[in-house]
DNA sequence: GATGAATGAGCGTTCATTCAT
DNA sequence: GATGAATGAACGCTCATTCAT
């Protein structure tokens, strides 16, 4: 009876998952609200209402909690963008670009605190990374979106172009967030980033949409 | 003989300077080769073949060593770019853009490891800083360089445009270095970054040449 | 069975208490035998056969260990004297004075080394304190004991008189202990301190007897 | 020619003496104004406008500076009291007692800060001390002063009585200074201390002089 | 599997002391 | 004799990790 088997294990798995979630939540909250210095295992365990020992049941060490947090951010970023792409199959290229920039921008607004805090915590591990798994998916999707227009666009290497668009949008969104206080509104930043991408693709300057 | 008087003090100043340099070199080397975690005062002192106490003769605390390293990088970056600008007053806009991208690219090629490590070490202090003093200088210079062409370029806000060019070139240069291994050559990256800036300014696509 | 439930927690509390006691004992022993300079956290931890970290589980910092030791001495001093007062409600004033002097003398005999060492260690914190809480209790009790005899005694300000008696007895007991080697016996010291108090109160000289 | 010999050495000796004095002054000033934590060799040397090395020319170690300061206080205390005794050969016993108490009291008013600071600094050394050389002189002088009155006074052991008078006055003067804030005036403290000594000697209570 | 008391290596920093000049 | 740059042992304290319960 598969039901029986599942039933016996499910609760445990569910409780495990919940505990992991509690730990990650606590870690996130501490990093955002109290900064990377307050991010230590005892503090996280207490905030998660979990014994320190349990932390090590689910994560091999402190670093791995931070890495997991980073992965989660990147996955959520990637998911959001890919979903936006999916919604925009019918839209014009212009609309698609604007939408992607807006989505990326919003994500950085949301995550910037945590992202910056994580940078100072992940130290060693980040060096080996190189290309992040999530970025390949986005670049892939961008490539597919651009392919039909390849002839009308100013593109030499489709993959390289897609990659640069990704990096440009991501970096500029990040810069806009760190460049505080800024005399420019969010909308001005978004319009400008769109203009960069638009210009790069050799498209005529458009009236930026609201 | 005033030379003699000066000479008596010189050795001390020279030794000071040399010691500071040894400390900074050691710190650089540790950050690049062993990462930000290995960057601790005792380790730096040992690597510099200096007593820990001497560290504190020249730097008020550990953080200030990292900050000094960062300032040095930023100053050398800024100096190199501004000097390049100065050399290019007669050059065409195209040549200027190519030159700046090449310079920035080369600098990141050289400093990226250290720069990455430093970012995770100067955390808190950096946050408060906001806009770096060196970046204003570069943005200023860019602005001046673009001003004469303002009418033929696609520019809404000259300052914002200059800032975005700076961020775009810097971020893409940085990305190109971290994106390793890469199937593209340095030249391809440079050409592509130039194309981004070129397109952004609304200039007709040029076949960028070295 | 509630006993069982209680029993399960007791061991922990007992172990805590025992550890705190081990730490305090170690601190005491170091202060007495090796002096205030040897009183450092690592030394105390080693002597207590406890990790340094455990010290900080029970005490917020080094100073607080010393303060706790001081409080313990003062409380034991205060307790002993107040108890002696309680036992002497029926006794004559003369007997009471003798008893108090003997008690104070004995306490200083026992604690003087530790007390001396602690004074040099609690420095700053002590300064702010001003009047010790334990001393008020003793002065209060003395005041009450003297009140019925106020007319026959030579007293201008009952509180001031009580305070001076306390300080005199305490200081002289302390001096007698530090004045080593001394050609006088403990009994001679005690008789003499009693004579000081006796004379101060304007009582006719009595041949103090044990 | 003794003059020549003297002349050649005098300047050096004078300069030495002056330097020692500068060091002691600096140490005193730091202890009083900045507390025992700020009392370190580098700080003292800087304050004294002397190289750290010179400190070690005149004092074998840091501790010895503190000890010297302590000796100086005690000598000045002893000198002041002995001088007062000398002035009072003609005075009545009552006048003598009042004068001594006043002198001791004034000295503690003056030195208490430094004295308290020194206690926390001299740590080890003070333990071996036992009887201070200065106290014997004062006790001796007291003894001589009391001897003619021995029959009319309530004295069992003249030396012990003298010692206790010294300790009583000194301790109570010290207590009056540390017992801050106090509801009593200096004059009240002095009168009371006089009363203690007076009573101890079995003398009839006197109207305390202003 | 869960806990949290216990650990101790290792941190940043200080400062008494030395010694080449 | 005078100097102060240089030293490094030692400090108070933290926190990632372990392991007996």
PDB file of C-alpha atoms in Angstrom, chain C residues 45-148:
ATOM      1  CA  UNK C  45      39.247  28.840  32.560  1.00  0.00           C
ATOM      2  CA  UNK C  46      42.224  26.500  32.651  1.00  0.00           C
ATOM      3  CA  UNK C  47      42.282  26.472  36.462  1.00  0.00           C
ATOM      4  CA  UNK C  48      38.556  25.755  36.505  1.00  0.00           C
ATOM      5  CA  UNK C  49      39.094  22.980  33.954  1.00  0.00           C
ATOM      6  CA  UNK C  50      36.542  24.631  31.718  1.00  0.00           C
ATOM      7  CA  UNK C  51      36.691  26.041  28.190  1.00  0.00           C
ATOM      8  CA  UNK C  52      37.070  29.822  27.946  1.00  0.00           C
ATOM      9  CA  UNK C  53      33.752  29.899  26.182  1.00  0.00           C
ATOM     10  CA  UNK C  54      32.010  28.434  29.197  1.00  0.00           C
ATOM     11  CA  UNK C  55      33.179  31.356  31.274  1.00  0.00           C
ATOM     12  CA  UNK C  56      31.165  33.574  28.999  1.00  0.00           C
ATOM     13  CA  UNK C  57      28.166  31.274  29.293  1.00  0.00           C
ATOM     14  CA  UNK C  58      27.880  32.236  32.927  1.00  0.00           C
ATOM     15  CA  UNK C  59      29.526  35.644  33.145  1.00  0.00           C
ATOM     16  CA  UNK C  60      29.222  38.472  30.634  1.00  0.00           C
ATOM     17  CA  UNK C  61      32.857  39.475  31.045  1.00  0.00           C
ATOM     18  CA  UNK C  62      35.947  39.180  33.170  1.00  0.00           C
ATOM     19  CA  UNK C  63      35.047  42.079  35.416  1.00  0.00           C
ATOM     20  CA  UNK C  64      31.760  40.457  36.389  1.00  0.00           C
ATOM     21  CA  UNK C  65      33.619  37.466  37.832  1.00  0.00           C
ATOM     22  CA  UNK C  66      35.547  39.764  40.119  1.00  0.00           C
ATOM     23  CA  UNK C  67      32.406  41.636  41.041  1.00  0.00           C
ATOM     24  CA  UNK C  68      30.629  38.432  41.871  1.00  0.00           C
ATOM     25  CA  UNK C  69      33.515  37.434  44.137  1.00  0.00           C
ATOM     26  CA  UNK C  70      33.347  40.789  45.845  1.00  0.00           C
ATOM     27  CA  UNK C  71      29.602  40.565  46.307  1.00  0.00           C
ATOM     28  CA  UNK C  72      30.011  37.102  47.797  1.00  0.00           C
ATOM     29  CA  UNK C  73      32.551  38.340  50.310  1.00  0.00           C
ATOM     30  CA  UNK C  74      30.496  41.348  51.215  1.00  0.00           C
ATOM     31  CA  UNK C  75      27.332  39.355  51.515  1.00  0.00           C
ATOM     32  CA  UNK C  76      29.019  36.776  53.716  1.00  0.00           C
ATOM     33  CA  UNK C  77      30.494  39.578  55.797  1.00  0.00           C
ATOM     34  CA  UNK C  78      27.178  41.316  56.089  1.00  0.00           C
ATOM     35  CA  UNK C  79      25.304  38.081  56.793  1.00  0.00           C
ATOM     36  CA  UNK C  80      27.712  37.038  59.516  1.00  0.00           C
ATOM     37  CA  UNK C  81      27.564  40.385  61.252  1.00  0.00           C
ATOM     38  CA  UNK C  82      23.819  40.785  60.978  1.00  0.00           C
ATOM     39  CA  UNK C  83      23.334  37.281  62.304  1.00  0.00           C
ATOM     40  CA  UNK C  84      25.629  38.075  65.200  1.00  0.00           C
ATOM     41  CA  UNK C  85      23.549  41.189  65.877  1.00  0.00           C
ATOM     42  CA  UNK C  86      20.399  39.078  65.912  1.00  0.00           C
ATOM     43  CA  UNK C  87      21.915  36.672  68.414  1.00  0.00           C
ATOM     44  CA  UNK C  88      22.873  39.550  70.676  1.00  0.00           C
ATOM     45  CA  UNK C  89      19.573  41.317  71.234  1.00  0.00           C
ATOM     46  CA  UNK C  90      19.649  40.267  74.878  1.00  0.00           C
ATOM     47  CA  UNK C  91      23.343  40.908  75.397  1.00  0.00           C
ATOM     48  CA  UNK C  92      24.858  43.997  76.970  1.00  0.00           C
ATOM     49  CA  UNK C  93      26.254  46.701  74.714  1.00  0.00           C
ATOM     50  CA  UNK C  94      29.719  45.702  75.755  1.00  0.00           C
ATOM     51  CA  UNK C  95      29.186  42.093  74.767  1.00  0.00           C
ATOM     52  CA  UNK C  96      27.681  43.195  71.490  1.00  0.00           C
ATOM     53  CA  UNK C  97      30.642  45.379  70.612  1.00  0.00           C
ATOM     54  CA  UNK C  98      33.108  42.659  71.444  1.00  0.00           C
ATOM     55  CA  UNK C  99      31.172  40.138  69.412  1.00  0.00           C
ATOM     56  CA  UNK C 100      30.964  42.374  66.373  1.00  0.00           C
ATOM     57  CA  UNK C 101      34.628  43.208  66.476  1.00  0.00           C
ATOM     58  CA  UNK C 102      35.515  39.548  66.814  1.00  0.00           C
ATOM     59  CA  UNK C 103      33.295  38.623  63.910  1.00  0.00           C
ATOM     60  CA  UNK C 104      34.661  41.355  61.653  1.00  0.00           C
ATOM     61  CA  UNK C 105      38.189  40.500  62.661  1.00  0.00           C
ATOM     62  CA  UNK C 106      37.694  36.842  61.858  1.00  0.00           C
ATOM     63  CA  UNK C 107      36.193  37.667  58.483  1.00  0.00           C
ATOM     64  CA  UNK C 108      39.134  39.827  57.512  1.00  0.00           C
ATOM     65  CA  UNK C 109      41.525  37.233  58.755  1.00  0.00           C
ATOM     66  CA  UNK C 110      39.862  34.900  56.271  1.00  0.00           C
ATOM     67  CA  UNK C 111      39.309  37.157  53.302  1.00  0.00           C
ATOM     68  CA  UNK C 112      42.005  39.804  53.434  1.00  0.00           C
ATOM     69  CA  UNK C 113      44.170  38.442  50.637  1.00  0.00           C
ATOM     70  CA  UNK C 114      41.285  38.026  48.269  1.00  0.00           C
ATOM     71  CA  UNK C 115      39.816  41.325  49.296  1.00  0.00           C
ATOM     72  CA  UNK C 116      43.040  43.174  48.631  1.00  0.00           C
ATOM     73  CA  UNK C 117      43.433  41.560  45.238  1.00  0.00           C
ATOM     74  CA  UNK C 118      39.841  42.264  44.285  1.00  0.00           C
ATOM     75  CA  UNK C 119      40.133  45.924  45.131  1.00  0.00           C
ATOM     76  CA  UNK C 120      42.810  46.335  42.476  1.00  0.00           C
ATOM     77  CA  UNK C 121      40.776  44.424  39.916  1.00  0.00           C
ATOM     78  CA  UNK C 122      37.326  45.958  40.241  1.00  0.00           C
ATOM     79  CA  UNK C 123      38.792  49.454  40.082  1.00  0.00           C
ATOM     80  CA  UNK C 124      36.614  51.469  37.759  1.00  0.00           C
ATOM     81  CA  UNK C 125      33.325  49.725  38.434  1.00  0.00           C
ATOM     82  CA  UNK C 126      33.775  50.118  42.171  1.00  0.00           C
ATOM     83  CA  UNK C 127      34.370  53.849  41.932  1.00  0.00           C
ATOM     84  CA  UNK C 128      30.941  54.451  40.490  1.00  0.00           C
ATOM     85  CA  UNK C 129      29.245  52.412  43.166  1.00  0.00           C
ATOM     86  CA  UNK C 130      29.999  54.694  46.098  1.00  0.00           C
ATOM     87  CA  UNK C 131      28.391  53.208  49.156  1.00  0.00           C
ATOM     88  CA  UNK C 132      28.123  49.437  49.191  1.00  0.00           C
ATOM     89  CA  UNK C 133      24.651  48.022  49.762  1.00  0.00           C
ATOM     90  CA  UNK C 134      25.889  45.666  52.456  1.00  0.00           C
ATOM     91  CA  UNK C 135      27.362  48.453  54.510  1.00  0.00           C
ATOM     92  CA  UNK C 136      24.043  50.260  54.800  1.00  0.00           C
ATOM     93  CA  UNK C 137      22.490  47.167  56.324  1.00  0.00           C
ATOM     94  CA  UNK C 138      25.201  46.910  58.957  1.00  0.00           C
ATOM     95  CA  UNK C 139      25.118  50.610  59.719  1.00  0.00           C
ATOM     96  CA  UNK C 140      21.349  50.395  60.040  1.00  0.00           C
ATOM     97  CA  UNK C 141      21.581  47.513  62.488  1.00  0.00           C
ATOM     98  CA  UNK C 142      24.223  49.334  64.514  1.00  0.00           C
ATOM     99  CA  UNK C 143      22.015  52.388  64.649  1.00  0.00           C
ATOM    100  CA  UNK C 144      19.114  50.383  66.008  1.00  0.00           C
ATOM    101  CA  UNK C 145      21.306  48.713  68.552  1.00  0.00           C
ATOM    102  CA  UNK C 146      22.625  52.061  69.805  1.00  0.00           C
ATOM    103  CA  UNK C 147      19.341  53.959  69.819  1.00  0.00           C
ATOM    104  CA  UNK C 148      18.102  52.758  73.264  1.00  0.00           C
TER     105      UNK C 148
END
